[in-house]
XYZ file of C-alpha atoms in Angstrom:
119
model
C -19.799 26.913 101.956
C -22.045 27.410 98.857
C -20.047 24.661 97.018
C -20.498 22.213 99.852
C -24.350 22.785 99.791
C -24.343 22.289 96.057
C -22.454 18.898 96.434
C -24.884 17.733 99.165
C -27.912 18.748 97.059
C -26.598 16.908 94.007
C -25.828 13.718 96.117
C -29.359 13.802 97.694
C -30.918 14.386 94.258
C -28.787 11.481 92.836
C -29.983 9.229 95.643
C -33.630 10.044 95.496
C -33.747 9.511 91.561
C -31.924 6.316 91.904
C -34.278 4.940 94.490
C -37.391 6.161 92.499
C -36.039 4.587 89.294
C -35.301 1.340 91.063
C -38.933 1.236 92.415
C -40.422 2.013 88.922
C -38.154 -0.620 87.254
C -39.187 -3.341 89.651
C -43.027 -2.651 89.009
C -42.417 -2.826 85.208
C -40.387 -6.036 85.464
C -43.146 -7.658 87.559
C -45.404 -9.813 85.078
C -48.354 -9.402 87.383
C -48.365 -5.433 87.945
C -51.121 -4.015 85.960
C -50.789 -6.437 83.214
C -53.299 -8.988 81.607
C -51.812 -11.737 79.717
C -51.533 -15.488 79.590
C -49.412 -17.785 77.535
C -49.207 -21.560 76.529
C -46.171 -23.358 75.718
C -44.508 -26.751 75.433
C -42.488 -28.059 78.372
C -39.831 -29.496 76.111
C -40.130 -27.993 72.615
C -37.061 -30.022 71.141
C -38.347 -33.531 71.909
C -41.562 -35.442 70.931
C -43.397 -34.690 74.385
C -46.546 -32.831 73.835
C -46.887 -31.825 77.472
C -47.496 -28.109 77.927
C -47.805 -25.449 80.384
C -50.492 -22.665 80.706
C -49.110 -19.656 82.535
C -51.532 -17.123 83.837
C -50.926 -13.430 84.485
C -54.531 -12.300 83.840
C -57.776 -12.029 85.887
C -58.939 -15.075 84.111
C -59.053 -18.190 86.185
C -60.534 -20.934 84.016
C -58.955 -22.458 80.839
C -60.120 -25.038 78.527
C -57.588 -26.934 76.526
C -57.623 -29.364 73.527
C -55.035 -31.689 72.158
C -55.362 -32.538 68.451
C -53.433 -34.825 66.133
C -53.716 -34.081 62.463
C -56.893 -31.990 63.150
C -58.541 -34.744 65.156
C -59.394 -34.150 68.842
C -57.895 -36.839 71.119
C -57.857 -35.073 74.570
C -59.457 -32.085 76.128
C -59.911 -30.719 79.616
C -60.314 -27.684 81.953
C -58.005 -26.257 84.312
C -58.045 -23.486 87.077
C -55.080 -21.283 87.259
C -54.807 -18.428 89.719
C -53.095 -15.079 88.676
C -49.274 -15.437 88.831
C -49.389 -19.219 88.611
C -48.884 -21.858 86.009
C -50.248 -25.354 85.307
C -48.431 -28.316 83.496
C -50.834 -30.390 81.522
C -49.676 -34.009 80.791
C -50.959 -34.300 77.184
C -48.550 -37.172 75.944
C -50.538 -40.292 74.921
C -49.763 -43.516 73.085
C -51.943 -42.257 70.283
C -49.608 -39.300 69.641
C -46.755 -41.619 68.437
C -46.269 -41.827 64.713
C -48.226 -38.664 63.684
C -46.808 -35.677 61.991
C -48.411 -32.683 63.816
C -49.764 -32.101 67.399
C -51.754 -29.050 67.882
C -52.656 -27.630 71.362
C -55.552 -25.109 71.691
C -56.206 -23.297 74.890
C -58.768 -20.568 75.569
C -60.004 -18.416 78.371
C -63.545 -17.797 77.072
C -62.729 -14.678 75.176
C -59.295 -15.326 74.087
C -57.835 -18.454 72.220
C -54.148 -19.417 71.596
C -52.830 -22.428 69.568
C -49.346 -23.879 69.567
C -48.212 -26.862 67.413
C -45.402 -29.178 67.034
C -44.219 -31.206 63.978
C -42.960 -34.560 65.098
């Protein structure tokens, strides 16, 4: 009888700990759960397109971006992105052909990020 109780207790403890670990794992794998970050990256980093995406997982909603070719600003704009969403910016232009380096700068007011691509 006591062996049966020990086995049942062990099974219940195993199930309870498995459920708890599963829930904790889901929270930490969620990019929006108690996290504050955003990213900027190219849509297709291997080709010569300069289109990029701003992905937001922070409380900030407004982003300003600039496209520069050889340190000369050719395009800029503002975009509103809600938490958990992303926005693709079409930054390709005829002016970007034939140059060596395209730089994308994005800022959220207090934080600035920069990516670049050598063509």
